[in-house]
Short mmCIF file of C-alpha atoms in Angstrom, two decimals:
data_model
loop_
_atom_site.label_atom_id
_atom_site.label_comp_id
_atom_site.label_asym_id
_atom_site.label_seq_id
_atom_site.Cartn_x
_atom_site.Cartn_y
_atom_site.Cartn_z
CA UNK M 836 16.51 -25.03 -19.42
CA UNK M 837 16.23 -23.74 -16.17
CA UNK M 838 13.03 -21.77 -14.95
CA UNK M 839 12.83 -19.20 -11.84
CA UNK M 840 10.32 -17.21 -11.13
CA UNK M 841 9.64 -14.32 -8.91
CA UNK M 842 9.79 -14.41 -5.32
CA UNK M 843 7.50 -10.99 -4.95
CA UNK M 844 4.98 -11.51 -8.01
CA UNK M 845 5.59 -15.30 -9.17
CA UNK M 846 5.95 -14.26 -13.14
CA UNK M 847 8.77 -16.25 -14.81
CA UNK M 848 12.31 -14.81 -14.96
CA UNK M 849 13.58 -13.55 -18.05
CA UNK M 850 17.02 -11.86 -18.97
CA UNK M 851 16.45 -11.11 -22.63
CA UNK M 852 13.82 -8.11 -22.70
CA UNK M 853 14.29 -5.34 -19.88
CA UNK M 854 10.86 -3.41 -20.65
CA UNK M 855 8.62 -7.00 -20.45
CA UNK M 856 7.43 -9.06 -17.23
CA UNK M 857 9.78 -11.18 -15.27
CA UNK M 858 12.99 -9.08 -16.38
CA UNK M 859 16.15 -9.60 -14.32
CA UNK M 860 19.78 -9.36 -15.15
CA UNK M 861 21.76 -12.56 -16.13
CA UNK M 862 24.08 -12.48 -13.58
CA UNK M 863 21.23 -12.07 -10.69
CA UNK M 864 19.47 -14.99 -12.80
CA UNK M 865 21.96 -17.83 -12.53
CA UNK M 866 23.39 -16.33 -9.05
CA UNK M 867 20.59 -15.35 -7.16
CA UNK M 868 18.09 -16.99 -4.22
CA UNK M 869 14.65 -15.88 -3.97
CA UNK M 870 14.67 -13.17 -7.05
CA UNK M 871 12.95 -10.21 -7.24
CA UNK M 872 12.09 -9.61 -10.98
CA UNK M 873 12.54 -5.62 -11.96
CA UNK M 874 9.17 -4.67 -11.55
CA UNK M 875 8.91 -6.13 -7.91
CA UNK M 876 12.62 -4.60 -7.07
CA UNK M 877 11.37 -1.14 -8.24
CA UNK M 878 7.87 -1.35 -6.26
CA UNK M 879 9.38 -2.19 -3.55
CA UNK M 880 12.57 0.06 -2.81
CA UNK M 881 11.02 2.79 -5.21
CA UNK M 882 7.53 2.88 -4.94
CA UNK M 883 7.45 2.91 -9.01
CA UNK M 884 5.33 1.47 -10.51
CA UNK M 885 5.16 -0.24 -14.32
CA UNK M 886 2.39 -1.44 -16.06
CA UNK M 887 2.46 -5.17 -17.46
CA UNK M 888 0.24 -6.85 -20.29
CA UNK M 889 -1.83 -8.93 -18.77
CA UNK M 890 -5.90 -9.38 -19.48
CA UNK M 891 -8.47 -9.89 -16.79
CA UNK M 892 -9.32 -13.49 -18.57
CA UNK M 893 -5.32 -13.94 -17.75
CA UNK M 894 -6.10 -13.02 -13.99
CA UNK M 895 -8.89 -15.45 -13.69
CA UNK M 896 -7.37 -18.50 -15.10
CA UNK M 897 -4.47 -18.13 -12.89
CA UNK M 898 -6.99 -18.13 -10.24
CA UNK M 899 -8.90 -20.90 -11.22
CA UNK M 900 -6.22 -23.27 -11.54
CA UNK M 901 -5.10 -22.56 -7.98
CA UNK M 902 -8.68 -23.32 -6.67
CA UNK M 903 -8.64 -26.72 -8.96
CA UNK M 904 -5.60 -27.66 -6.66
CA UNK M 905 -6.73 -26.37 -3.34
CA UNK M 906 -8.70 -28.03 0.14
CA UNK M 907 -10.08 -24.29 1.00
CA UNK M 908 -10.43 -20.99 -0.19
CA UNK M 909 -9.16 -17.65 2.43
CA UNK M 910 -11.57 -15.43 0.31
CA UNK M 911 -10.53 -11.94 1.55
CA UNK M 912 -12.57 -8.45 1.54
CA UNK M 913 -12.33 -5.13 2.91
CA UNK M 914 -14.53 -4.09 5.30
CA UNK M 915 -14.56 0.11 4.19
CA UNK M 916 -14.80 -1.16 0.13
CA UNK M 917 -16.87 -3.92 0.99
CA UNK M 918 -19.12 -3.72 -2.25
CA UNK M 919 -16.13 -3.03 -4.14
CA UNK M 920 -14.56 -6.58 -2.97
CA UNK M 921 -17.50 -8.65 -2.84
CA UNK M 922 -17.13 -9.36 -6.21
CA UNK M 923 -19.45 -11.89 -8.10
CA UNK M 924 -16.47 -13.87 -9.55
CA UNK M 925 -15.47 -14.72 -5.74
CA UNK M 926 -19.16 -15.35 -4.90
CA UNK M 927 -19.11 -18.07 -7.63
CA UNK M 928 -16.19 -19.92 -6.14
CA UNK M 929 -17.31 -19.69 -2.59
CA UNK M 930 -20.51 -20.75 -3.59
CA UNK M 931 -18.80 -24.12 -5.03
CA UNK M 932 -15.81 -24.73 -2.52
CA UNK M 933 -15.29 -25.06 1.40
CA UNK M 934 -14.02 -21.11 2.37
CA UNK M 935 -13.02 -19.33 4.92
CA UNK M 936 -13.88 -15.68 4.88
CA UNK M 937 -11.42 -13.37 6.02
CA UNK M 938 -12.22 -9.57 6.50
CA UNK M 939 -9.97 -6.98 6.40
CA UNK M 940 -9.35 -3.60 7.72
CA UNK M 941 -11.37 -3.79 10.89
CA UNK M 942 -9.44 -1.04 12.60
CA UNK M 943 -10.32 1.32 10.21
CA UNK M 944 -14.37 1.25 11.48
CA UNK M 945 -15.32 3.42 14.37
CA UNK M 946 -14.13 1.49 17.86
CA UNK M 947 -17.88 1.51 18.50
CA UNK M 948 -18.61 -1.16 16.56
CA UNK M 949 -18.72 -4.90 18.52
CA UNK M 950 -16.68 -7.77 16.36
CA UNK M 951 -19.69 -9.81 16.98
CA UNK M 952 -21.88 -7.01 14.89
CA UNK M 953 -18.66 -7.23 11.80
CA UNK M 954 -19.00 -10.85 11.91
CA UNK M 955 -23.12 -11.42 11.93
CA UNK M 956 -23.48 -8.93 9.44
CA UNK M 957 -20.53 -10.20 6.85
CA UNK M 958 -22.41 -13.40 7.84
CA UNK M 959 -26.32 -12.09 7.10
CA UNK M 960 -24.50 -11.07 3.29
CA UNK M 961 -23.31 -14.28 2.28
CA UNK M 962 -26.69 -16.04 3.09
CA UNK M 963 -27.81 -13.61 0.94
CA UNK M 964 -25.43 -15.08 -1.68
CA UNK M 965 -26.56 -18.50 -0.75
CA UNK M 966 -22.86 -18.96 0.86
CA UNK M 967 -22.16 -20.88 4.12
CA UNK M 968 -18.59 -20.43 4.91
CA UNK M 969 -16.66 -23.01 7.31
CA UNK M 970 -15.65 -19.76 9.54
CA UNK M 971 -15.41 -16.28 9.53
CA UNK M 972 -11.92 -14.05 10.76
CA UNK M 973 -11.80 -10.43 11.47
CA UNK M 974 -8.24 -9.15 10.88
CA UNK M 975 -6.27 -6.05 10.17
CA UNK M 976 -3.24 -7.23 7.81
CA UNK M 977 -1.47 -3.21 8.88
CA UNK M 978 -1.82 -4.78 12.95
CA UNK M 979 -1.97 -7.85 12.33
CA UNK M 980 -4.90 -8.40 14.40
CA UNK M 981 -6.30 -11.91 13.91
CA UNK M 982 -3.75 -13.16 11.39
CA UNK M 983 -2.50 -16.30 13.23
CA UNK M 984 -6.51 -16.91 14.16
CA UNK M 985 -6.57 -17.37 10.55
CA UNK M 986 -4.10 -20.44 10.92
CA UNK M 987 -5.67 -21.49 13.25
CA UNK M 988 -9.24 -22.16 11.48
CA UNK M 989 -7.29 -23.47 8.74
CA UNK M 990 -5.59 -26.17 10.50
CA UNK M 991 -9.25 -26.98 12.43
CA UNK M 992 -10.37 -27.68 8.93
CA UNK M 993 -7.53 -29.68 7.83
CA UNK M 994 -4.11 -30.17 9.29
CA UNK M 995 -1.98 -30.59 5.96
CA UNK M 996 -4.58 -28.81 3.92
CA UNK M 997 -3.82 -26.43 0.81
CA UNK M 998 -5.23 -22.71 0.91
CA UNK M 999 -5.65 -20.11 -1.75
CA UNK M 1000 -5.94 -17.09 -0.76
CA UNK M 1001 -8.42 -15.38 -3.41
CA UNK M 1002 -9.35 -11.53 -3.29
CA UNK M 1003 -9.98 -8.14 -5.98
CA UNK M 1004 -6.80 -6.20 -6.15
CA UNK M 1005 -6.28 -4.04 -3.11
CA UNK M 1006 -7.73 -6.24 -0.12
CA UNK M 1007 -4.94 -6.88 1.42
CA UNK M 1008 -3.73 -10.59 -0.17
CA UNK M 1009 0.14 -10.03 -0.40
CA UNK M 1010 0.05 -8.64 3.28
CA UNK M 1011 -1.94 -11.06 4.88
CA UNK M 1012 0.45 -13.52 3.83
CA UNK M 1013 3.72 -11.63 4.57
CA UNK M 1014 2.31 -10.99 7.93
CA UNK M 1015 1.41 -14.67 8.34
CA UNK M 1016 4.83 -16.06 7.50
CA UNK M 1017 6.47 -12.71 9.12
CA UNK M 1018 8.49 -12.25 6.08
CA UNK M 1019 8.38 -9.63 2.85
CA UNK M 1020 8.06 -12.34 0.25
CA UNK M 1021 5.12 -11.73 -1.99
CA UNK M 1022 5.61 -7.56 -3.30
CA UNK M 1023 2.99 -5.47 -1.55
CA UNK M 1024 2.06 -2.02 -3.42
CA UNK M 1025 -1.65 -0.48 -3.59
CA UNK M 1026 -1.32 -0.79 -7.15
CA UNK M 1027 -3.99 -3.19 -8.67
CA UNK M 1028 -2.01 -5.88 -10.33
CA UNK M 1029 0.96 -6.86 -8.65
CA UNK M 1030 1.07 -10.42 -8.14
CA UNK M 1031 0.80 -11.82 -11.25
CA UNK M 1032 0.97 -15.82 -10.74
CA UNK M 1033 0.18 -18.09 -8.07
CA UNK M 1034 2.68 -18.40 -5.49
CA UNK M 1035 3.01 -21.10 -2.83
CA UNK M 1036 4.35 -20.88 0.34
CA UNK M 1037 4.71 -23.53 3.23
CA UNK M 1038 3.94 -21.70 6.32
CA UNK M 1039 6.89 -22.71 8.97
CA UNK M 1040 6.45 -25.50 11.33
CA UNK M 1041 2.96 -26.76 9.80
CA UNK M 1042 1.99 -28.90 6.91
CA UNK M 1043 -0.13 -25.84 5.44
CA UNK M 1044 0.65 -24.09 2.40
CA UNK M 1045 -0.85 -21.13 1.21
CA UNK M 1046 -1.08 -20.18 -2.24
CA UNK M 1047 -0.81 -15.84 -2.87
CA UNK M 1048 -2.94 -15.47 -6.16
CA UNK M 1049 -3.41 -12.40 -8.71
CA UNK M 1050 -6.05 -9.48 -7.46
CA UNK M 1051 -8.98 -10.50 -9.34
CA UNK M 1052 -9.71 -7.21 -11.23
CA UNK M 1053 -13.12 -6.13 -10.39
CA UNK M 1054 -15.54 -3.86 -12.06
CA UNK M 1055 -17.70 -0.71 -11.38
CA UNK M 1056 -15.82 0.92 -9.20
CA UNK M 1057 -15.07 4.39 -9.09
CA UNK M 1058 -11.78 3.97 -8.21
CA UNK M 1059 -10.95 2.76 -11.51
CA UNK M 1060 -12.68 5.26 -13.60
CA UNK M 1061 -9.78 7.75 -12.67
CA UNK M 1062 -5.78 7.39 -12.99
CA UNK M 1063 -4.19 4.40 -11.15
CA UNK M 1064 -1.98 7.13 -9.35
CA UNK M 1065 -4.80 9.15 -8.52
CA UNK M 1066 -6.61 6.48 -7.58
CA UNK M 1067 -4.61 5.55 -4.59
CA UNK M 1068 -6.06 8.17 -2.82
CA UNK M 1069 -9.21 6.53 -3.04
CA UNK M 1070 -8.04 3.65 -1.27
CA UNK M 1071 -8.42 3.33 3.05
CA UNK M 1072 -4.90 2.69 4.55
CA UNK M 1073 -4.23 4.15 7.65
CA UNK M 1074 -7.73 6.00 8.65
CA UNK M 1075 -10.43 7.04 7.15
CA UNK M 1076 -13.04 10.00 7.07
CA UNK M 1077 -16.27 10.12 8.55
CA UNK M 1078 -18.89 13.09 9.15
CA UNK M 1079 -22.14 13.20 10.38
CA UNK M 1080 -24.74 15.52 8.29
CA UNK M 1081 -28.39 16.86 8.72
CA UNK M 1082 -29.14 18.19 5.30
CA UNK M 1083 -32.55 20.17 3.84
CA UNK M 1084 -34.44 19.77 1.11
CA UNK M 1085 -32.80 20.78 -2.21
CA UNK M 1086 -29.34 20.09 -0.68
CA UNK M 1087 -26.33 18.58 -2.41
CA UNK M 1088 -24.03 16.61 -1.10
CA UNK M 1089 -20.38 15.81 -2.96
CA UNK M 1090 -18.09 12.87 -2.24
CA UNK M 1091 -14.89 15.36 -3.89
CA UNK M 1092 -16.53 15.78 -7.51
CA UNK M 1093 -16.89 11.67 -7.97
CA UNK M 1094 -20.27 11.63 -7.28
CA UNK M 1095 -22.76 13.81 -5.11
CA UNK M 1096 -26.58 13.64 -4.75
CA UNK M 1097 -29.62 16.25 -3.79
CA UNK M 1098 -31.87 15.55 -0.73
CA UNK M 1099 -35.92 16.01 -1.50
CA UNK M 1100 -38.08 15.77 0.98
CA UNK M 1101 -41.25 16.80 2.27
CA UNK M 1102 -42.08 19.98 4.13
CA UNK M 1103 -43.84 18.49 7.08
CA UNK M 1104 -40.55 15.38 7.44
CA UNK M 1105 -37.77 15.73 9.60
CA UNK M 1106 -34.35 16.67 8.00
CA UNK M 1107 -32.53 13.45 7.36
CA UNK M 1108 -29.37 13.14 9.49
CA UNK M 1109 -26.76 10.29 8.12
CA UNK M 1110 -22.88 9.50 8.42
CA UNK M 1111 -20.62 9.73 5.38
CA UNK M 1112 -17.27 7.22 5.05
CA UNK M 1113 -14.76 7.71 2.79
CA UNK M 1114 -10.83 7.79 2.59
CA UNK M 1115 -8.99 10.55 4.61
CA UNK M 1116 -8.42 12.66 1.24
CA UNK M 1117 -11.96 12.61 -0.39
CA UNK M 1118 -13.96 15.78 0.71
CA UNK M 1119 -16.99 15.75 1.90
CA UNK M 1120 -19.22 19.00 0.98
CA UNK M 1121 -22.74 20.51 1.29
CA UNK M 1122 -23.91 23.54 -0.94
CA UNK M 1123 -27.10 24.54 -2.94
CA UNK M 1124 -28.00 22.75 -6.24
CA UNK M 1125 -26.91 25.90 -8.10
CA UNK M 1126 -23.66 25.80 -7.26
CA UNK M 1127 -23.00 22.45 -7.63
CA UNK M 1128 -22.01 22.79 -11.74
CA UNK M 1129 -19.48 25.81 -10.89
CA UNK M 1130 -17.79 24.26 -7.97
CA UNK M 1131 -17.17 20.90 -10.62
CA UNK M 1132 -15.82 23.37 -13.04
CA UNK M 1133 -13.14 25.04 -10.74
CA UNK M 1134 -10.62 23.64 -9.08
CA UNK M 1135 -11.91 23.08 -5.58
CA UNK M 1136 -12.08 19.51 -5.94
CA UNK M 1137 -8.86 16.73 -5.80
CA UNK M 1138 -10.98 14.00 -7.87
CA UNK M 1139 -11.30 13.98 -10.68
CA UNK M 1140 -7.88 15.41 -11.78
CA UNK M 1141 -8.35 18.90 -14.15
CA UNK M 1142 -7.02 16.49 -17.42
CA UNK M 1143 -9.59 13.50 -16.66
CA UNK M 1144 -13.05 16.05 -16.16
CA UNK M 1145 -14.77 15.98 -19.51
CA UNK M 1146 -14.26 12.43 -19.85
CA UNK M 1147 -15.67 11.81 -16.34
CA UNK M 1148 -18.63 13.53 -16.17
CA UNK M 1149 -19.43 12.37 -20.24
CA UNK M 1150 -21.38 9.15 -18.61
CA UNK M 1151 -22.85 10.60 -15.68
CA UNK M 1152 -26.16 9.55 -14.81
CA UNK M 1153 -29.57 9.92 -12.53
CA UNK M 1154 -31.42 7.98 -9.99
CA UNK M 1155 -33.82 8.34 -6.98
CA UNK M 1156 -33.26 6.49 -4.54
CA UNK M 1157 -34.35 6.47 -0.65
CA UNK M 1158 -32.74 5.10 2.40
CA UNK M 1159 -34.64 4.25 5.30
CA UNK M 1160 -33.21 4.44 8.32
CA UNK M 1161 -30.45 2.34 9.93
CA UNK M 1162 -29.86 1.57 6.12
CA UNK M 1163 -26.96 2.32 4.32
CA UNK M 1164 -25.76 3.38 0.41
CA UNK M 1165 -22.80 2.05 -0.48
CA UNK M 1166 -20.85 3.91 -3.53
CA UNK M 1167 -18.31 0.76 -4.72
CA UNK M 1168 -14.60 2.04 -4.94
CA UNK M 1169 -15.25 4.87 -3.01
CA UNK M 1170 -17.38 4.91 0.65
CA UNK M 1171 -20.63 5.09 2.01
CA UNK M 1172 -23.36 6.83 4.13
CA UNK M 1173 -24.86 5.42 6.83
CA UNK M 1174 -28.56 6.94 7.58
CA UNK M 1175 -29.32 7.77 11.24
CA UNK M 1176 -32.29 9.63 10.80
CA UNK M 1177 -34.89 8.93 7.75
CA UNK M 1178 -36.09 8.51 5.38
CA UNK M 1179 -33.05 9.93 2.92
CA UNK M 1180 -34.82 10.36 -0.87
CA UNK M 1181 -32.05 11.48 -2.80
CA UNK M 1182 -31.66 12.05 -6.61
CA UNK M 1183 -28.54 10.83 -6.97
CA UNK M 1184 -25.12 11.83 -10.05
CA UNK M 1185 -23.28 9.10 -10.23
CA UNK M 1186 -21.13 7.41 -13.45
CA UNK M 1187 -23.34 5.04 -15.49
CA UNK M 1188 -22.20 1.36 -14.63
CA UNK M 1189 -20.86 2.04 -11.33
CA UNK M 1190 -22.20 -0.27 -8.74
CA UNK M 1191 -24.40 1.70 -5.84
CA UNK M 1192 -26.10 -0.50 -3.00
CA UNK M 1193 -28.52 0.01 -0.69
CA UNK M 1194 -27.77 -2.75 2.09
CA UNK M 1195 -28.59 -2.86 6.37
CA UNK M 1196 -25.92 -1.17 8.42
CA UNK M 1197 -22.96 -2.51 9.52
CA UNK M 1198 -24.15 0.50 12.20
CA UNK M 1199 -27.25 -0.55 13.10
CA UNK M 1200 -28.24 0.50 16.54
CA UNK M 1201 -32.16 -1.41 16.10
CA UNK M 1202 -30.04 -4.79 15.93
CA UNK M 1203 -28.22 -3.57 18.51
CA UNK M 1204 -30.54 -3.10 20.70
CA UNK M 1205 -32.65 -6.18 19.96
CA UNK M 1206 -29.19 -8.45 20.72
CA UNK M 1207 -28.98 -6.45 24.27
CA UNK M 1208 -32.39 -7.15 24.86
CA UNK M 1209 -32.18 -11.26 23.85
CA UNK M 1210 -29.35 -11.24 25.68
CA UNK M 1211 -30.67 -9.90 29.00
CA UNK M 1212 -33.83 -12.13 28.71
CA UNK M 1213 -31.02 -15.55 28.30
CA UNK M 1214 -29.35 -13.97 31.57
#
């Protein structure tokens, strides 16, 4: 019996059933070089998308099996979603395996923002984790910004070694690749999902191979309380959106209608001032806490859709929570604020189970200035 399986998702070919995974036709089957199953044809020359039953316990084996048989782990996140991709299935991995740790979507953050500062802060959150990775690479998979670097660390660690590249769905797996081998091979959609087994590829002229595996699928995010296609929206791709705010007390701010929270403070404090991030099409909006309810009734909101409202806001919850300043709170699947001015006390409406974190800021100008000043003194 001879087996094939898909050049864009790595799912076994199949003639026999059209509306399962791995369908092609039979002629393509026994004729064909480096098949794309229907699915993977259809995302890529389409856009379309179609759904395929697989569990997340289905996901994670395939992943662990490619660690078993790997020399290092390219664990990748994304620098706007970071909470969204640091996901604790990953952490257990890194924690157990040589890594190197590969963060994406670097061009996306203001220009502001020193690669030194990305690095030592990605680098201050793994110790956190109790993870000491063998290097660190900034990258941007859309310019391909440090994508050979990545090679390049990878053959410092071992010249013939075998990486997996390990990531939620979303990061930016199947394009770091394609941009590595300069090739379309593995299908690339922002569809959580797409490749579905692991897929090895020897990168040209080198005794590396790098193995594409399935987006891990993570949870509490609100980008996957709402519909996939909706959700897309939700994702950072080519820029995102980012506002500075001073807000008084009893003020509400809204990321779109996904989540929003009121500012309390203290007569004699100074208004808080902070900087929201989110994707280019979520609104950001101010407006008095008795409007809030009407304005999440009408239509003047994208997110959630009209159809997906009641069951939405059926699990929303409360929480206070402050922010000092040069702090941020990070909403996961969707962006974050970054306080300039503070303390921010907020009582915050969020969706129960979604995963909110109050971390130090990527923007911190206080670590900014203490580097400058260490720096002068070594001079």
């Amino acid at each position: 019996m001879i087996i094939k399986k898909c050049s864009g998702c790595g799912i076994t070919l199949q003639t026999e059933f059209p509306e399962k995974a791995g369908y092609v036709s039979e002629e393509k089957f026994i004729t064909g070089t480096n098949i794309l199953c229907q699915r993977c044809y259809k995302i890529k020359h389409y856009g379309k998308h179609q759904d395929i039953e697989l569990t997340k316990e289905d996901y994670k084996k395939e992943v662990e099996d490619a660690v078993k048989k790997s020399d290092i782990i390219l664990a990748i996140f994304d620098i706007i979603d970071f909470e969204g991709s640091f996901s604790e299935e990953i952490l257990d991995f890194l924690r157990e395996h040589n890594s190197i740790i590969m963060v994406n979507k670097i061009d996306l953050l203001p220009k502001t923002i020193h690669p030194s500062e990305i690095s030592n802060w990605v680098k201050g959150r793994l110790e956190e984790e109790g993870i000491v990775p063998y290097d660190i690479a900034l990258m941007s998979t859309k310019t391909k910004y440090g994508v050979n670097g990545v090679l390049r660390k990878i053959k410092s660690f071992k010249e013939n070694a075998t990486a997996v590249v390990l990531g939620v769905t979303n990061t930016g797996k199947s394009s770091f690749l394609n941009s590595l081998m300069e090739k379309d091979k593995s299908t690339i959609s922002k569809y959580p999902g797409t490749t579905l087994k692991a897929i090895k590829n020897k990168i040209d002229g080198t005794d590396i191979t790098i193995v594409d595996t399935p987006g891990l699928i993570p949870e509490k995010r609100i980008s996957d309380l709402i519909d996939p296609k909706e959700a897309l929206a939700l994702v950072p791709n080519n820029e995102i959106n980012r506002k500075t705010f001073k807000l008084d007390n009893n003020q509400v701010f809204l990321f779109d209608g996904l989540m929003w929270f009121r500012v309390i403070k203290e007569e004699d404090e100074q208004n808080p001032i902070f900087s929201a991030f989110a994707a280019k099409d979520v609104k950001f909006h101010v407006t008095k806490e008795d409007r809030v309810q009407d304005l999440l009734n009408k239509d003047f909101f994208a997110f959630p859709s009209k159809e997906e409202k009641d069951g939405y806001y059926s699990n929303m919850k409360k929480e206070l929570v402050t922010v000092e300043a040069f702090e941020e709170m990070a909403i996961s699947g969707l962006g974050w604020i970054n306080v300039k001015r503070g303390p921010l006390t907020v009582e915050l409406s969020y969706p129960e189970n979604v995963k909110i974190v109050i971390r130090n800021g990527i923007i911190n100008p206080k670590i900014r200035r203490n580097n400058e000043k260490i720096k002068k003194e070594n001079d």
